[in-house]
CSV table of C-alpha atoms in Angstrom, one decimal:
chain,number,residue,atom,x,y,z
A,28,MET,CA,0.0,0.0,0.0
A,29,THR,CA,1.2,3.5,-0.8
A,30,LYS,CA,2.7,5.3,2.2
A,31,PRO,CA,0.7,8.3,3.4
A,32,LEU,CA,3.1,11.0,2.3
A,33,ALA,CA,3.9,9.5,-1.1
A,34,GLY,CA,4.1,12.3,-3.7
A,35,ILE,CA,5.5,14.8,-1.2
A,36,ARG,CA,9.1,15.8,-2.0
A,37,ILE,CA,11.5,17.6,0.4
A,38,ALA,CA,14.7,19.5,-0.5
A,39,ASP,CA,16.7,18.7,2.6
A,40,PHE,CA,19.4,21.2,3.6
A,41,THR,CA,19.4,20.2,7.3
A,42,VAL,CA,22.5,19.1,9.1
A,43,HIS,CA,23.5,17.4,12.4
A,44,ASN,CA,20.5,15.9,14.2
A,45,ALA,CA,17.3,17.8,15.0
A,46,GLY,CA,16.4,18.9,11.4
A,47,PRO,CA,17.6,15.6,9.9
A,48,PHE,CA,15.5,13.6,12.4
A,49,CYS,CA,12.4,15.6,11.3
A,50,THR,CA,13.0,14.8,7.6
A,51,ASN,CA,13.9,11.2,8.4
A,52,LEU,CA,10.5,10.8,10.1
A,53,LEU,CA,8.8,12.3,7.0
A,54,SER,CA,10.8,10.0,4.7
A,55,GLN,CA,9.6,6.9,6.6
A,56,LEU,CA,6.0,8.1,6.2
A,57,GLY,CA,6.6,8.2,2.4
A,58,ALA,CA,8.0,11.6,1.5
A,59,GLU,CA,10.9,11.6,-1.0
A,60,VAL,CA,13.7,13.4,0.8
A,61,ILE,CA,16.6,14.7,-1.3
A,62,LYS,CA,19.5,15.4,1.0
A,63,ILE,CA,21.7,18.1,-0.3
A,64,GLU,CA,25.4,18.2,0.7
A,65,SER,CA,28.8,18.2,-1.0
A,66,ALA,CA,32.2,16.5,-0.7
A,67,MET,CA,33.6,19.9,0.3
A,68,ARG,CA,31.1,20.2,3.1
A,69,PRO,CA,29.4,16.9,3.9
A,70,ASP,CA,27.1,16.5,6.9
A,71,ALA,CA,29.3,16.6,10.0
A,72,PHE,CA,27.7,13.4,11.2
A,73,ARG,CA,28.9,11.4,8.1
A,74,LYS,CA,32.3,11.3,9.6
A,75,PRO,CA,33.0,7.7,10.9
A,76,HIS,CA,33.7,7.5,14.6
A,77,PRO,CA,34.2,4.4,16.8
A,78,VAL,CA,30.9,4.2,18.7
A,79,TYR,CA,28.3,1.6,19.4
A,80,GLY,CA,30.8,-1.2,18.9
A,81,ARG,CA,31.7,-0.4,15.3
A,82,MET,CA,33.6,2.0,13.2
A,83,GLY,CA,30.9,3.9,11.3
A,84,PRO,CA,28.7,7.0,11.2
A,85,ALA,CA,26.1,5.5,13.5
A,86,THR,CA,24.5,8.9,14.3
A,87,PHE,CA,24.2,9.7,10.7
A,88,ASP,CA,22.8,6.3,9.9
A,89,GLN,CA,19.9,7.0,12.3
A,90,VAL,CA,18.7,10.1,10.6
A,91,ALA,CA,19.7,9.5,6.9
A,92,SER,CA,18.2,6.1,6.1
A,93,THR,CA,15.6,6.1,3.3
A,94,LYS,CA,16.8,9.5,2.0
A,95,LEU,CA,18.2,10.3,-1.4
A,96,SER,CA,21.6,12.0,-1.7
A,97,VAL,CA,22.9,14.5,-4.2
A,98,ARG,CA,26.0,16.7,-4.2
A,99,ILE,CA,25.7,20.5,-4.7
A,100,ASN,CA,28.5,23.0,-3.9
A,101,LEU,CA,26.5,25.9,-2.4
A,102,LYS,CA,29.6,28.1,-2.4
A,103,LYS,CA,29.1,28.6,-6.2
A,104,ALA,CA,26.4,30.6,-7.8
A,105,ASP,CA,25.6,27.8,-10.2
A,106,GLY,CA,25.2,25.6,-7.1
A,107,ILE,CA,22.6,27.9,-5.7
A,108,ALA,CA,20.8,27.9,-9.0
A,109,LEU,CA,20.9,24.1,-9.1
A,110,ALA,CA,19.5,23.9,-5.5
A,111,LYS,CA,16.6,26.2,-6.6
A,112,ARG,CA,15.8,23.8,-9.5
A,113,ILE,CA,15.4,21.0,-6.9
A,114,VAL,CA,13.1,23.3,-4.9
A,115,THR,CA,10.9,24.0,-7.9
A,116,VAL,CA,10.0,20.3,-8.0
A,117,SER,CA,9.7,20.0,-4.2
A,118,ASP,CA,6.9,20.7,-1.7
A,119,ILE,CA,9.1,21.4,1.3
A,120,ALA,CA,12.5,23.0,1.8
A,121,ALA,CA,14.1,22.2,5.2
A,122,GLU,CA,17.1,23.8,6.8
A,123,SER,CA,18.7,23.9,10.2
A,124,PHE,CA,21.5,26.6,10.0
A,125,ARG,CA,21.8,29.6,12.1
A,126,PRO,CA,19.2,32.3,11.2
A,127,GLY,CA,20.6,34.4,8.3
A,128,VAL,CA,22.7,31.7,6.7
A,129,MET,CA,20.1,30.7,4.0
A,130,ASP,CA,19.4,34.3,3.2
A,131,ARG,CA,23.1,35.0,2.7
A,132,LEU,CA,23.3,32.0,0.4
A,133,GLY,CA,20.4,33.3,-1.6
A,134,LEU,CA,18.2,30.4,-0.4
A,135,GLY,CA,16.0,32.2,2.2
A,136,TYR,CA,12.3,31.9,2.2
A,137,GLU,CA,11.6,34.9,-0.1
A,138,ALA,CA,14.2,33.6,-2.6
A,139,LEU,CA,12.6,30.1,-2.6
A,140,LYS,CA,9.1,31.5,-2.8
A,141,ALA,CA,10.1,33.4,-5.9
A,142,VAL,CA,10.9,30.1,-7.7
A,143,LYS,CA,8.1,28.0,-6.1
A,144,ASP,CA,5.2,30.2,-4.9
A,145,ASP,CA,3.6,27.6,-2.6
A,146,ILE,CA,6.8,26.2,-1.1
A,147,VAL,CA,6.6,25.3,2.6
A,148,MET,CA,10.0,26.1,4.2
A,149,LEU,CA,11.0,24.7,7.5
A,150,SER,CA,13.7,26.4,9.6
A,151,VAL,CA,15.0,24.7,12.7
A,152,SER,CA,17.3,26.7,14.9
A,153,SER,CA,18.3,27.1,18.5
A,154,SER,CA,16.3,30.2,19.3
A,155,GLY,CA,14.1,30.9,16.3
A,156,GLN,CA,14.3,33.2,13.3
A,157,SER,CA,13.5,36.4,15.2
A,158,GLY,CA,14.0,37.9,18.7
A,159,PRO,CA,17.1,39.2,20.6
A,160,ASP,CA,18.7,35.7,20.9
A,161,SER,CA,18.0,34.5,17.4
A,162,HIS,CA,21.7,34.7,16.5
A,163,PHE,CA,22.7,32.3,19.3
A,164,ALA,CA,24.4,29.0,18.2
A,165,GLY,CA,23.2,25.9,20.1
A,166,TYR,CA,23.3,22.2,20.3
A,167,ALA,CA,21.2,19.7,22.2
A,168,PRO,CA,22.6,20.2,25.8
A,169,LEU,CA,22.1,23.9,25.4
A,170,PHE,CA,18.5,23.5,24.3
A,171,GLY,CA,17.6,21.8,27.6
A,172,ALA,CA,19.6,24.3,29.5
A,173,TRP,CA,17.9,27.3,27.9
A,174,GLY,CA,14.4,25.7,28.2
A,175,GLY,CA,14.7,24.8,31.9
A,176,LEU,CA,14.6,21.0,31.2
A,177,GLY,CA,18.2,20.5,32.3
A,178,GLU,CA,17.7,22.4,35.6
A,179,LEU,CA,14.8,19.9,36.5
A,180,THR,CA,16.8,16.8,35.5
A,181,GLY,CA,19.2,15.1,37.9
A,182,TYR,CA,19.5,14.7,41.6
A,183,ALA,CA,18.8,17.4,44.2
A,184,ASP,CA,22.4,17.3,45.4
A,185,GLY,CA,24.0,17.3,41.9
A,186,PRO,CA,24.2,19.5,38.9
A,187,PRO,CA,21.7,19.8,36.1
A,188,VAL,CA,22.0,17.0,33.6
A,189,GLU,CA,22.9,17.4,29.9
A,190,ILE,CA,20.1,16.2,27.6
A,191,ARG,CA,21.4,15.2,24.2
A,192,HIS,CA,19.8,13.2,21.5
A,193,VAL,CA,16.4,13.1,23.1
A,194,MET,CA,16.3,16.9,22.9
A,195,ASP,CA,17.3,16.9,19.2
A,196,HIS,CA,14.7,14.2,18.5
A,197,THR,CA,11.9,16.0,20.4
A,198,VAL,CA,12.7,19.1,18.4
A,199,GLY,CA,12.6,17.0,15.2
A,200,MET,CA,9.2,15.6,16.1
A,201,ASN,CA,7.8,19.0,16.8
A,202,ALA,CA,9.1,20.2,13.5
A,203,ALA,CA,7.5,17.3,11.6
A,204,THR,CA,4.2,18.1,13.2
A,205,ALA,CA,4.5,21.8,12.3
A,206,VAL,CA,5.4,20.9,8.7
A,207,MET,CA,2.4,18.6,8.4
A,208,ALA,CA,0.1,21.4,9.6
A,209,ALA,CA,1.6,23.8,7.0
A,210,LEU,CA,1.1,21.2,4.3
A,211,HIS,CA,-2.6,20.8,5.4
A,212,ARG,CA,-3.0,24.6,5.2
A,213,ARG,CA,-1.5,24.6,1.7
A,214,ARG,CA,-3.9,22.0,0.6
A,215,ALA,CA,-6.8,24.1,1.9
A,216,THR,CA,-5.6,27.5,0.7
A,217,GLY,CA,-2.9,26.9,-1.9
A,218,GLN,CA,-0.5,29.0,0.1
A,219,GLY,CA,2.9,27.9,1.3
A,220,GLY,CA,4.6,29.4,4.3
A,221,HIS,CA,7.7,29.6,6.5
A,222,VAL,CA,7.7,27.2,9.5
A,223,ASP,CA,9.9,28.5,12.4
A,224,VAL,CA,10.8,26.0,15.1
A,225,ALA,CA,13.0,27.1,18.0
A,226,ALA,CA,14.7,24.3,20.0
A,227,ARG,CA,14.7,26.2,23.2
A,228,GLU,CA,11.0,26.8,23.0
A,229,VAL,CA,10.4,23.1,22.5
A,230,ALA,CA,12.4,22.4,25.7
A,231,ALA,CA,10.4,25.1,27.6
A,232,SER,CA,7.2,23.5,26.4
A,233,LEU,CA,8.1,20.3,28.2
A,234,VAL,CA,8.3,22.0,31.6
A,235,GLY,CA,4.9,23.7,31.5
A,236,ASP,CA,3.7,22.0,34.7
A,237,MET,CA,6.8,23.3,36.6
A,238,LEU,CA,6.2,26.8,35.2
A,239,LEU,CA,2.7,26.7,36.6
A,240,LEU,CA,4.0,25.4,39.9
A,241,ALA,CA,6.5,28.3,40.1
A,242,ALA,CA,3.8,30.8,39.2
A,243,ALA,CA,1.7,29.5,42.1
A,244,GLY,CA,4.5,30.1,44.5
A,245,GLY,CA,6.1,26.6,44.4
A,246,SER,CA,9.7,25.8,44.1
A,247,PRO,CA,10.4,23.2,41.3
A,248,ALA,CA,13.6,21.3,41.9
A,249,ARG,CA,15.5,18.3,40.7
A,250,GLN,CA,14.3,15.2,42.4
A,251,GLY,CA,16.3,12.4,40.7
A,252,ASN,CA,14.1,9.4,40.0
A,253,ALA,CA,11.6,10.3,42.8
A,254,HIS,CA,8.0,11.2,42.1
A,255,ALA,CA,5.9,14.0,43.6
A,256,ARG,CA,3.3,11.5,44.8
A,257,MET,CA,4.3,7.9,44.2
A,258,ALA,CA,6.6,5.8,46.4
A,259,PRO,CA,8.4,3.5,45.8
A,260,HIS,CA,9.2,5.0,42.4
A,261,GLY,CA,12.6,4.9,40.8
A,262,VAL,CA,15.4,2.7,39.4
A,263,TYR,CA,16.8,0.2,41.8
A,264,PRO,CA,20.0,-2.0,41.6
A,265,ALA,CA,19.4,-5.6,40.6
A,266,ARG,CA,21.7,-8.7,40.7
A,267,GLY,CA,24.8,-8.5,38.5
A,268,ASP,CA,27.1,-5.8,37.2
A,269,ASP,CA,25.3,-2.5,36.4
A,270,ARG,CA,21.9,-4.1,36.3
A,271,TRP,CA,18.8,-2.1,37.3
A,272,LEU,CA,15.1,-2.4,37.7
A,273,ALA,CA,12.7,0.5,37.2
A,274,LEU,CA,9.4,0.3,39.0
A,275,ALA,CA,6.5,2.5,40.1
A,276,VAL,CA,3.7,1.8,42.6
A,277,THR,CA,0.7,3.9,41.9
A,278,ASP,CA,-1.8,2.9,44.7
A,279,ASP,CA,-2.3,0.9,47.8
A,280,ALA,CA,-3.4,-2.2,46.0
A,281,GLU,CA,-0.1,-2.2,44.0
A,282,TRP,CA,1.9,-1.6,47.2
A,283,ARG,CA,0.3,-4.8,48.7
A,284,GLY,CA,1.1,-6.6,45.5
A,285,LEU,CA,4.8,-5.5,45.7
A,286,ALA,CA,5.0,-6.5,49.3
A,287,ALA,CA,3.7,-10.0,48.4
A,288,ALA,CA,6.1,-10.3,45.5
A,289,MET,CA,9.0,-9.4,47.9
A,290,ASP,CA,7.6,-12.1,50.3
A,291,ARG,CA,7.2,-9.3,52.8
A,292,GLU,CA,3.4,-9.4,53.5
A,293,ASP,CA,4.2,-8.0,57.0
A,294,LEU,CA,4.8,-4.7,55.3
A,295,ALA,CA,1.4,-4.5,53.7
A,296,ASP,CA,-0.3,-3.1,56.8
A,297,ASP,CA,2.8,-1.3,58.2
A,298,ALA,CA,1.6,2.1,59.3
A,299,ARG,CA,4.6,3.7,57.7
A,300,PHE,CA,3.6,2.4,54.2
A,301,ALA,CA,-0.1,1.7,54.4
A,302,THR,CA,-1.2,4.8,52.5
A,303,GLU,CA,0.2,6.8,49.6
A,304,ALA,CA,0.9,9.8,51.8
A,305,ALA,CA,2.6,7.6,54.4
A,306,ARG,CA,4.8,5.9,51.8
A,307,LYS,CA,5.9,9.2,50.4
A,308,SER,CA,6.7,10.5,53.8
A,309,ASN,CA,8.8,7.5,54.5
A,310,ALA,CA,10.2,7.1,51.0
A,311,GLN,CA,13.8,6.8,52.1
A,312,ALA,CA,13.1,3.9,54.5
A,313,LEU,CA,10.9,2.3,51.9
A,314,ASP,CA,13.6,2.5,49.2
A,315,ALA,CA,16.1,0.8,51.5
A,316,ILE,CA,13.6,-2.1,51.9
A,317,VAL,CA,13.0,-2.4,48.2
A,318,VAL,CA,16.7,-2.3,47.4
A,319,GLU,CA,17.3,-5.2,49.9
A,320,TRP,CA,15.0,-7.3,47.6
A,321,THR,CA,16.0,-6.0,44.1
A,322,VAL,CA,19.8,-6.6,44.6
A,323,GLN,CA,19.0,-10.3,44.9
A,324,GLN,CA,16.9,-10.4,41.8
A,325,ASP,CA,17.6,-10.8,38.1
A,326,ALA,CA,16.2,-7.6,36.6
A,327,ASN,CA,14.2,-9.3,33.8
A,328,GLU,CA,12.8,-12.0,36.0
A,329,ALA,CA,11.8,-9.5,38.7
A,330,ALA,CA,10.1,-7.3,36.1
A,331,ALA,CA,8.1,-10.3,34.8
A,332,LEU,CA,7.0,-11.2,38.3
A,333,LEU,CA,5.9,-7.6,39.1
A,334,GLN,CA,4.1,-7.2,35.7
A,335,HIS,CA,2.2,-10.4,36.5
A,336,ALA,CA,1.2,-8.8,39.8
A,337,GLY,CA,-0.1,-5.7,37.9
A,338,ILE,CA,2.8,-3.4,38.9
A,339,GLY,CA,4.6,-1.2,36.4
A,340,ALA,CA,8.2,-2.5,36.2
A,341,HIS,CA,10.9,-3.3,33.7
A,342,ALA,CA,14.6,-3.9,33.6
A,343,SER,CA,16.6,-0.9,32.5
A,344,TRP,CA,17.7,-2.4,29.2
A,345,THR,CA,21.0,-2.0,27.4
A,346,THR,CA,21.0,-1.2,23.7
A,347,PRO,CA,21.8,-4.8,22.7
A,348,GLU,CA,18.8,-6.0,24.6
A,349,ILE,CA,16.6,-3.4,22.8
A,350,ALA,CA,18.0,-4.3,19.4
A,351,GLY,CA,17.2,-8.0,20.0
A,352,ASP,CA,13.7,-7.4,21.5
A,353,ALA,CA,11.2,-9.7,19.8
A,354,HIS,CA,8.3,-7.3,20.6
A,355,LEU,CA,10.0,-4.3,18.9
A,356,ARG,CA,11.0,-6.4,15.9
A,357,GLU,CA,7.5,-7.8,15.4
A,358,ARG,CA,6.2,-4.3,15.4
A,359,ARG,CA,9.0,-3.2,13.1
A,360,ALA,CA,10.2,-0.6,15.6
A,361,ILE,CA,13.6,-2.3,15.1
A,362,VAL,CA,14.4,-3.5,11.6
A,363,GLU,CA,17.3,-4.9,9.6
A,364,VAL,CA,18.6,-2.5,7.0
A,365,ALA,CA,21.1,-3.0,4.2
A,366,GLU,CA,23.9,-0.4,4.5
A,367,PRO,CA,26.1,0.8,1.7
A,368,ASP,CA,28.7,-1.8,2.6
A,369,GLY,CA,26.1,-4.5,2.0
A,370,LYS,CA,25.9,-5.6,5.6
A,371,LEU,CA,22.6,-5.8,7.5
A,372,ARG,CA,22.3,-3.7,10.6
A,373,ALA,CA,19.6,-3.1,13.2
A,374,ALA,CA,18.0,0.3,12.7
A,375,VAL,CA,15.3,2.2,14.6
A,376,GLY,CA,12.0,2.5,12.6
A,377,VAL,CA,9.4,5.2,12.7
A,378,PRO,CA,7.7,5.0,16.2
A,379,MET,CA,4.1,4.7,15.0
A,380,ARG,CA,1.8,2.3,13.1
A,381,LEU,CA,-1.1,2.9,10.7
A,382,SER,CA,-4.1,0.7,10.1
A,383,LYS,CA,-5.2,-1.0,7.0
A,384,GLY,CA,-1.8,-2.4,6.1
A,385,ALA,CA,0.0,0.8,5.4
A,386,GLN,CA,3.6,-0.1,5.5
A,387,ILE,CA,5.6,2.9,6.8
A,388,GLY,CA,9.2,2.7,7.9
A,389,ILE,CA,12.7,2.4,6.5
A,390,ASP,CA,13.0,1.2,2.9
A,391,ARG,CA,16.8,1.4,2.5
A,392,GLY,CA,19.9,2.3,4.5
A,393,THR,CA,22.1,5.3,4.6
A,394,PRO,CA,22.8,6.8,1.1
A,395,LYS,CA,26.3,7.2,-0.2
A,396,LEU,CA,27.2,10.8,-0.9
A,397,GLY,CA,25.7,11.6,-4.3
A,398,GLU,CA,24.2,8.1,-4.7
A,399,HIS,CA,20.9,9.2,-6.3
A,400,GLU,CA,22.1,11.9,-8.8
A,401,ASP,CA,20.9,9.9,-11.8
A,402,HIS,CA,17.4,9.9,-10.5
A,403,VAL,CA,17.4,13.5,-9.2
A,404,TYR,CA,19.4,15.3,-12.0
A,405,GLY,CA,18.3,13.0,-14.8
A,406,GLU,CA,14.7,12.0,-14.1
A,407,LEU,CA,13.4,14.8,-12.0
A,408,LEU,CA,15.3,17.8,-13.5
A,409,GLY,CA,15.7,16.4,-17.0
A,410,MET,CA,19.4,17.3,-17.0
A,411,GLY,CA,21.4,15.9,-20.0
A,412,ARG,CA,24.8,14.2,-19.8
A,413,ASP,CA,26.6,17.2,-21.2
A,414,GLU,CA,25.1,19.7,-18.8
A,415,ARG,CA,25.8,17.4,-15.9
A,416,ARG,CA,29.4,16.7,-16.9
A,417,ALA,CA,30.0,20.5,-17.2
A,418,LEU,CA,28.6,21.1,-13.7
A,419,GLU,CA,30.8,18.3,-12.3
A,420,GLU,CA,33.9,19.8,-14.1
A,421,ALA,CA,33.1,23.2,-12.7
A,422,GLU,CA,32.8,21.6,-9.2
A,423,VAL,CA,29.2,22.7,-8.9
A,424,ILE,CA,28.2,19.0,-8.5
A,425,TYR,CA,31.0,18.1,-6.2
């Protein structure tokens, strides 16, 4: 069955992670995404680095699968003209440079609107396209710091915690939602538009409850893995080296179930723990009792026991455990993808499913630089061999 975004084409100028994650999601939903880069200035994440047990650009693989790749040297005027030709056959142009960079290149919204009147342009940046801080550079840890998320993450007696990929990906998901809204508006009105997504605003949107608490006179603070109401609630050491069990008890019935699972029925009616309020007041003593039990348990076996008792619990899984999870593989959240070297590797699929058999997700692995130029320059733009050869010799296609 045709993917839901089949027929939508994106000229993708994004780099690093937040913007590319957005266009990767849209590609898995069926959009044809043409990644524009060059040998002179490839995406920084293409550079191989020894992580995740292999020498390869794992971060780039995650956000570039299913995309097409062409080379364009945007330092040359003919390169800018060629990029605009791709925009003329596209529905969306996406970029994630600092504000002003695309304008200086001659590829800002007004310039692209001049060649494609109904283009939807997405700009992802640290602080937005306007405002006193719009010139600020930023990466994922800064987004969380600016938006207050970092200040609320970590232990009370420790520093704020850097929030990396999850911040980039949350920005990307917000950007994908905004682009879909702009496409819907274009379908209704025939008008394109400029979508402006600021990463620090995405971060701030995630701490709305804490902002309300502060406005009401409260004092939001880091609380580690604790919960404002529930106890026990957290991640507890299990048997073995660096093994952990996450669990949360939401009500009195679950507390009695946990006490039974720990073979400590004597605790069920202990006045210190008999009610939610009492458990929270005595959380430190309660955590010590839970730890006495968890350190003797295999994390996965304990999780299964607690789930059977109706208690939310799971082992804190390592990445190899996630990659091998039968549930995620059956739902195609984890898939095998052929990479340019021909090897099959586990990849993270789009985190959603559609009814009626619509097969969304990764179709192919990470593209080689310039891999799809025959299709883009030949089939889409109708470029002849002589013209293409001349652009290659002039290092426009480079």
